[in-house]
Coordinates of C-alpha atoms in Angstrom, one line a residue:
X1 CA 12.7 49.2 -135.1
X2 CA 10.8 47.5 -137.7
X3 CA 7.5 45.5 -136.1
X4 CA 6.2 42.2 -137.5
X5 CA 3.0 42.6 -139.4
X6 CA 0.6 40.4 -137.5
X7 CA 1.9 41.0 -134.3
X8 CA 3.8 44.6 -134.0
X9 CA 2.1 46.6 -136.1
X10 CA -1.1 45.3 -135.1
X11 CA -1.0 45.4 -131.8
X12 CA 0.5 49.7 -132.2
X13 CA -3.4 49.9 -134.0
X14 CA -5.7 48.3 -131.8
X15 CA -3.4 49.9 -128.3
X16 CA -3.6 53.0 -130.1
X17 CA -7.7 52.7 -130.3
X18 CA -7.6 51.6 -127.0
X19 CA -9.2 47.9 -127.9
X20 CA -6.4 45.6 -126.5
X21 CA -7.5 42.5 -125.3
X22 CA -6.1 41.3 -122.3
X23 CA -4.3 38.2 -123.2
X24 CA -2.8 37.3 -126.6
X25 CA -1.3 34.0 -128.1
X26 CA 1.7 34.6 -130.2
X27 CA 1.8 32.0 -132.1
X28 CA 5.9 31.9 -134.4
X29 CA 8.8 30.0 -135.1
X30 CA 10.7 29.2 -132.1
X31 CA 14.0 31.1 -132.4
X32 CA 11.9 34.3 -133.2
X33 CA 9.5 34.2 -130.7
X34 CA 11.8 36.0 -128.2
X35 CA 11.7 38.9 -130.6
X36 CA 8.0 38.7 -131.2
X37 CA 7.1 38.7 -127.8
X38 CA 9.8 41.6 -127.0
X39 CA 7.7 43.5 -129.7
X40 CA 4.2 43.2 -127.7
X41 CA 5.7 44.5 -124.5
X42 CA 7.1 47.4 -126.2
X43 CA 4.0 48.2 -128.0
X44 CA 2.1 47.7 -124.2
X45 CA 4.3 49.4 -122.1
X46 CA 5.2 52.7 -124.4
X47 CA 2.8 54.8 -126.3
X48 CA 5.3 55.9 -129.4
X49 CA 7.3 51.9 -128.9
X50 CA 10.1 53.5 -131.4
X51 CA 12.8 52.3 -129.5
X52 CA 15.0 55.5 -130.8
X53 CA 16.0 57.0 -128.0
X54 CA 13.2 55.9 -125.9
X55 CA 13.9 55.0 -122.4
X56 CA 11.0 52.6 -121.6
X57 CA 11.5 50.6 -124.9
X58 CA 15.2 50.4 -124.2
X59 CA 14.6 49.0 -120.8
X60 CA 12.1 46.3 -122.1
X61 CA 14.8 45.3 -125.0
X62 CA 17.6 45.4 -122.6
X63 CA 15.2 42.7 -119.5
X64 CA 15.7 45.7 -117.6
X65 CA 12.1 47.1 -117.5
X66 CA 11.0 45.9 -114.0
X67 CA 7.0 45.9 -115.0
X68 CA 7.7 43.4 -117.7
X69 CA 7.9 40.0 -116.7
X70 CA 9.2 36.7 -118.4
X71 CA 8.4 33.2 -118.0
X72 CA 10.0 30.4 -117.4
X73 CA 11.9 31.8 -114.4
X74 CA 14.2 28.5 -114.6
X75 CA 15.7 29.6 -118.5
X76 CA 17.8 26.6 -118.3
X77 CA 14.9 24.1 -118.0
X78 CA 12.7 26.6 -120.1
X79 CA 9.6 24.5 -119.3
X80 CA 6.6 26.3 -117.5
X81 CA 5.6 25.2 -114.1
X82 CA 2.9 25.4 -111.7
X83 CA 5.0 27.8 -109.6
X84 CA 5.8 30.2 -112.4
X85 CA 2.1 31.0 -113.4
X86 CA 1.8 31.4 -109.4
X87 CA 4.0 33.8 -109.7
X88 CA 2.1 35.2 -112.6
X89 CA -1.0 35.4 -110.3
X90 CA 0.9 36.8 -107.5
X91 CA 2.8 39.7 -109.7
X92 CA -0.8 40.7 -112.1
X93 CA -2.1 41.8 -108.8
X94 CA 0.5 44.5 -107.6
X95 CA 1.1 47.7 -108.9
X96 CA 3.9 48.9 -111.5
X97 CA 7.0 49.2 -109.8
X98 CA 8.0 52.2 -112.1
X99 CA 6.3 55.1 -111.4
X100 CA 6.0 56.0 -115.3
X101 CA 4.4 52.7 -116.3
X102 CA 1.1 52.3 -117.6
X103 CA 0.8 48.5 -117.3
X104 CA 2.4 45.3 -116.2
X105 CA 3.5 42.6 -118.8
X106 CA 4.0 39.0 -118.7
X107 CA 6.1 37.4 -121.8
X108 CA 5.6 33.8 -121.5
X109 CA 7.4 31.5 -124.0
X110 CA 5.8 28.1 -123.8
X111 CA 7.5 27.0 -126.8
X112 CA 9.0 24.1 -125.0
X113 CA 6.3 23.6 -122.4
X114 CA 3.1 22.4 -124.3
X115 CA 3.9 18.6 -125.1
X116 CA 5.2 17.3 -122.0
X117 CA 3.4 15.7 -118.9
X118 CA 2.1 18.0 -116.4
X119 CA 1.5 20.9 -119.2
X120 CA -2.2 20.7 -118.5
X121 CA -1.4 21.7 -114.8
X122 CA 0.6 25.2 -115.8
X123 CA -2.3 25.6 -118.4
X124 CA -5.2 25.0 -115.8
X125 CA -3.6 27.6 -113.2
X126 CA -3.5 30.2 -115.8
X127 CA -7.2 29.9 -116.9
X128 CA -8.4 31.9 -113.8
X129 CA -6.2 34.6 -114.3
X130 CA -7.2 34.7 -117.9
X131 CA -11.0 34.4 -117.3
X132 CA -10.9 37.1 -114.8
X133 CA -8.7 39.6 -115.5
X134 CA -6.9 42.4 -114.2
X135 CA -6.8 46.0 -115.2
X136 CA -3.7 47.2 -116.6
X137 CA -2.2 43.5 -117.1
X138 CA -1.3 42.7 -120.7
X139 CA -0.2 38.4 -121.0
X140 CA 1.4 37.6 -123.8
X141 CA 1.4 33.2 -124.6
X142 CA 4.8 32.7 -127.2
X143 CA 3.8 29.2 -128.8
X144 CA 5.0 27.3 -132.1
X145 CA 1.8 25.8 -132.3
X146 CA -1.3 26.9 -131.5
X147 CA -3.0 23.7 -131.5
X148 CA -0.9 22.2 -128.7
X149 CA -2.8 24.5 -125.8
X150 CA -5.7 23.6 -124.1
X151 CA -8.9 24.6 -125.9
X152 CA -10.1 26.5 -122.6
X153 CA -6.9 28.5 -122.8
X154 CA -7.2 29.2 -126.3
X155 CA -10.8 30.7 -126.5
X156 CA -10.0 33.1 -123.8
X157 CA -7.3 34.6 -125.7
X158 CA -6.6 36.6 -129.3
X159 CA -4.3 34.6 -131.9
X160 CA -1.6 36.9 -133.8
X161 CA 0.7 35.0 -136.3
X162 CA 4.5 36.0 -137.1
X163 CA 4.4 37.0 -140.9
X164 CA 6.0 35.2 -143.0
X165 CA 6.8 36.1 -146.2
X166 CA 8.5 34.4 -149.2
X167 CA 12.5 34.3 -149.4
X168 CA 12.2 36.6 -152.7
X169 CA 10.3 38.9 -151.1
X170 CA 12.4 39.0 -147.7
X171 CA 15.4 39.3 -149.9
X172 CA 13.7 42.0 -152.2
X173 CA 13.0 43.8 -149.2
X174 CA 16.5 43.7 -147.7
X175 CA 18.1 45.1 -151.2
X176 CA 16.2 47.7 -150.9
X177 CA 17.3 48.6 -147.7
X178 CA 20.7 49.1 -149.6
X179 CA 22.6 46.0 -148.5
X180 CA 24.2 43.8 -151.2
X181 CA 22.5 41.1 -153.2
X182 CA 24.1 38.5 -152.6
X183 CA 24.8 38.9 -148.9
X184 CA 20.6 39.7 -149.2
X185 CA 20.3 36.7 -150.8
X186 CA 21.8 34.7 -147.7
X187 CA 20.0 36.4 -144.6
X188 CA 16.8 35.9 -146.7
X189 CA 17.4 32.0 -146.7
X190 CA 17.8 32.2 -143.4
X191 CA 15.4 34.8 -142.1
X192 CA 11.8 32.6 -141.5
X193 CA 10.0 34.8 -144.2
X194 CA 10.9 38.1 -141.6
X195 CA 12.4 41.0 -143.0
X196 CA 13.3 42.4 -139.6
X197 CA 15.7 38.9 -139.0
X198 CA 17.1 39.0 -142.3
X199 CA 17.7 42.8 -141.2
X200 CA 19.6 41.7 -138.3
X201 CA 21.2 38.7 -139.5
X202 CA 23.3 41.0 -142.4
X203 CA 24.1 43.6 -139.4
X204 CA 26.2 40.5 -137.4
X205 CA 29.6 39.7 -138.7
X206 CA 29.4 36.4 -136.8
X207 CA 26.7 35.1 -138.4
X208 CA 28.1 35.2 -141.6
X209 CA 31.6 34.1 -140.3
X210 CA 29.4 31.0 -139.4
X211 CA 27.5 31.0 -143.2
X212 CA 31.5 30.9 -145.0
X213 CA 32.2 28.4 -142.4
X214 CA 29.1 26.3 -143.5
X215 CA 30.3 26.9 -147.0
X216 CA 34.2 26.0 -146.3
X217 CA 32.5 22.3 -145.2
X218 CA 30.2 21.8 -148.2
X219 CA 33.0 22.7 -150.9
X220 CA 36.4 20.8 -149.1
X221 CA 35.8 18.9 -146.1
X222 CA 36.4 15.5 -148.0
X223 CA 38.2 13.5 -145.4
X224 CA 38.8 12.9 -141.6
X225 CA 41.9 14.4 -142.5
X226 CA 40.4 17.9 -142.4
X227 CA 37.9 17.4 -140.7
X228 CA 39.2 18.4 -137.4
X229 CA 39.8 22.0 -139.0
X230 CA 36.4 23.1 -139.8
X231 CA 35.3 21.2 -136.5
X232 CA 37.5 24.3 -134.8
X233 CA 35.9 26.7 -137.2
X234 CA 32.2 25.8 -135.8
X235 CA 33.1 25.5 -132.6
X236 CA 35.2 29.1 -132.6
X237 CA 32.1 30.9 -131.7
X238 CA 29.8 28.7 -129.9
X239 CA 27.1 31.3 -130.6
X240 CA 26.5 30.9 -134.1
X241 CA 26.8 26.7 -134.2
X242 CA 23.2 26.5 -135.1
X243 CA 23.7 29.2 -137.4
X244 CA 26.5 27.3 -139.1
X245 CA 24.2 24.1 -139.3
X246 CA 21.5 26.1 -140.6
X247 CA 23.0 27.5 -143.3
X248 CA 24.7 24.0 -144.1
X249 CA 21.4 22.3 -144.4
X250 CA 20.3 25.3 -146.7
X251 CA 23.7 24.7 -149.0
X252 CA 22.5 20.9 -149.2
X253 CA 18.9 21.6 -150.1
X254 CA 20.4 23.9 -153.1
X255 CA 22.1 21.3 -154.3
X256 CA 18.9 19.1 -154.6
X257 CA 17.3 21.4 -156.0
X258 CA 19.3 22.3 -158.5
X259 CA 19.7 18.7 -160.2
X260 CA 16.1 18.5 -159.7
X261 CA 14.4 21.9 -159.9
X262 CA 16.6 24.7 -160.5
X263 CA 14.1 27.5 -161.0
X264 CA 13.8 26.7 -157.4
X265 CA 16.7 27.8 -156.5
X266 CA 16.8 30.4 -153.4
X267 CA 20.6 31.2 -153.6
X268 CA 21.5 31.8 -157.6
X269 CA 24.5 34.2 -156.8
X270 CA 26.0 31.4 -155.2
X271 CA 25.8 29.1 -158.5
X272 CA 29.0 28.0 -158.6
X273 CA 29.0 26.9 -154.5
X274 CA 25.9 25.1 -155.4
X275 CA 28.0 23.3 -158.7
X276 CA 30.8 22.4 -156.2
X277 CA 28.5 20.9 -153.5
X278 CA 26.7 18.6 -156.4
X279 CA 30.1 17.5 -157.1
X280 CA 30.7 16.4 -153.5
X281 CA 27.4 15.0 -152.6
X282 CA 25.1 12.6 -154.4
X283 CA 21.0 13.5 -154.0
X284 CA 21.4 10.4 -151.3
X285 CA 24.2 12.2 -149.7
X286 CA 23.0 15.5 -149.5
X287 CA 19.2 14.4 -148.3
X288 CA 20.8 12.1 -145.3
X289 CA 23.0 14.7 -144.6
X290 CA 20.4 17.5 -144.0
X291 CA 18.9 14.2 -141.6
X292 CA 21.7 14.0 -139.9
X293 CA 22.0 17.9 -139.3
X294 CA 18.8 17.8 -138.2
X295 CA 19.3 15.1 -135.5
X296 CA 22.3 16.9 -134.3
X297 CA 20.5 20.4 -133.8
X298 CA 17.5 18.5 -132.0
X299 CA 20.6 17.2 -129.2
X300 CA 21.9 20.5 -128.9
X301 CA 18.6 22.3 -128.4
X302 CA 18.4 19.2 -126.0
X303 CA 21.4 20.6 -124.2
X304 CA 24.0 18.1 -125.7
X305 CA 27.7 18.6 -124.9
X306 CA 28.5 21.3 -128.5
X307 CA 32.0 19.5 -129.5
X308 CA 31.0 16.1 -129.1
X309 CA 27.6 16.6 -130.8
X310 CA 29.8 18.3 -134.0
X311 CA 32.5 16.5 -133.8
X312 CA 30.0 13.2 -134.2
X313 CA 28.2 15.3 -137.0
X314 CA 31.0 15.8 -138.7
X315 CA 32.3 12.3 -139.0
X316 CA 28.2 11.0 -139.7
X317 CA 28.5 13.6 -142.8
X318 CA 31.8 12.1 -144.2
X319 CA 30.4 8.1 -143.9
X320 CA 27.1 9.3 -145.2
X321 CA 29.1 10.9 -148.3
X322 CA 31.1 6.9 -148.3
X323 CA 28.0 5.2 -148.2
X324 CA 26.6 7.1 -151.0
X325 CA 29.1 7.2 -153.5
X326 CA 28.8 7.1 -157.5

């Protein structure tokens, strides 16, 4: 298992010199953070966190590990509440359930609970906790933005960033690893500057079922006709949707930048996709499309019904293409 720079690998050094501090922000993008913040409890809870044929890391990747705790309890809401860092309270002052565990760990992913009224209440009932702490508890704060904590709650804890690296590099990286270039290429584009996603993102047939869907729409969808085709396609692994969209906004921006500045250019195996999608989109089209992606990805994340959200997204793309014809 391959650890994140600034948060991973660090925090194996300073366990490993016994100097962790107590509580840590994590600060990442949002769909990685659950892998970040899996990465500090494995480095807290296991002295050689290889994951190989480890038990205690295998538990802690698995949710199994009964010493490491996550937060929200309600995942469907996955807000914070008053009640959950109660629980927090509660839980830092018992002992490890499992015999063979050096410490208890709370993973809290406040990604979606920092901007909404009432977030100073959660944020107030954790200060305690983190200006008097207990031995043996490690808390781990998952945030896309630092800046949106309290100030009290951000001086009484250390700040480690996800890396992020450059698409070249990612995809450099990931070609060395022996995987093909242009498949590297792909995962790269879509990895957040992490070598480890990109890693895992080439390991998972589905994904890149979803990526030739993506494609599929940018060469031929061209009417309502067939529309209702790649609308199936998405929707045949519900899974990977916002994979599919993803990588569609990526195929868009390609095409921009190509007419525009094609040095740029992250995907240059896929030339003559990128030729096609110019073909099929004007620089109007292809910016209001990416827009309209955009909006649709914020009302699933929002917990919008999947068909009708694509099925809308679709049709938006093929007016947007009308509205901005040559």
């Amino acid at each position: 298992m391959t650890f994140d720079v600034n948060v991973g690998q660090y925090l194996s050094q300073v366990f490993a010199e016994n100097r962790a501090a107590h509580a840590y922000i994590v600060v990442g993008e949002k769909q990685y953070l659950g892998e970040l913040l899996t990465e500090c409890a494995i480095v807290a809870m296991c002295d050689s966190h290889t994951f190989d044929g480890c038990d205690t890391c295998k538990k802690v990747v698995d949710r199994a590990h009964q010493d490491v705790m996550r937060l929200p309890i309600d995942t469907q809401k996955n807000r914070l509440s008053v009640a959950d860092i109660s629980y927090l309270v509660e839980e830092s002052n018992k002992r490890p359930v499992d015999d063979s565990a050096r410490a208890r760990v709370f993973l809290i992913d406040a990604s979606n609970s920092v901007s909404y009224i009432g977030s100073e209440l959660w944020q107030n009932k954790l200060l305690k906790t983190l200006e008097e702490p207990t031995d043996g508890v490690y808390i781990f704060l998952g945030v896309t933005d630092v800046e949106g904590l309290l100030p009290t709650v951000r001086s009484r804890c250390q700040v480690l960033k996800q890396t992020v690296l450059t698409v070249s590099e990612v995809k450099d990286a990931l070609v060395a690893k022996g995987f093909e270039t242009g498949a590297c290429e792909m995962a790269a584009a879509m990895s957040g500057g992490s070598v480890q996603t990109g890693e895992r993102l080439l390991n998972n047939q589905a994904v890149f079922a979803a990526y030739q869907t993506a494609i599929s729409i940018a060469e031929q969808m061209t009417s309502t006709k067939n529309a209702l085709r790649f609308a199936s396609a998405i929707l045949s692994n519900r899974d990977t949707v916002n994979d599919c969209l993803g990588f569609l906004t990526v195929l868009l921006r390609e095409s921009i930048v190509c007419r525009l500045a094609s040095q740029l250019l992250l995907l240059p195996k896929m030339k003559n996709t990128t030729k096609a999608i110019c073909a099929n989109y004007t620089l109007d089209a292809a910016e209001g499309c990416i827009e309209l992606i955009n909006d649709a990805k914020r009302k699933l994340d929002a917990g919008g019904n999947v068909t009708v959200v694509v099925d809308a997204l679709l049709a938006d793309i093929l007016e947007m293409r009308y509205q901005c014809r040559r």
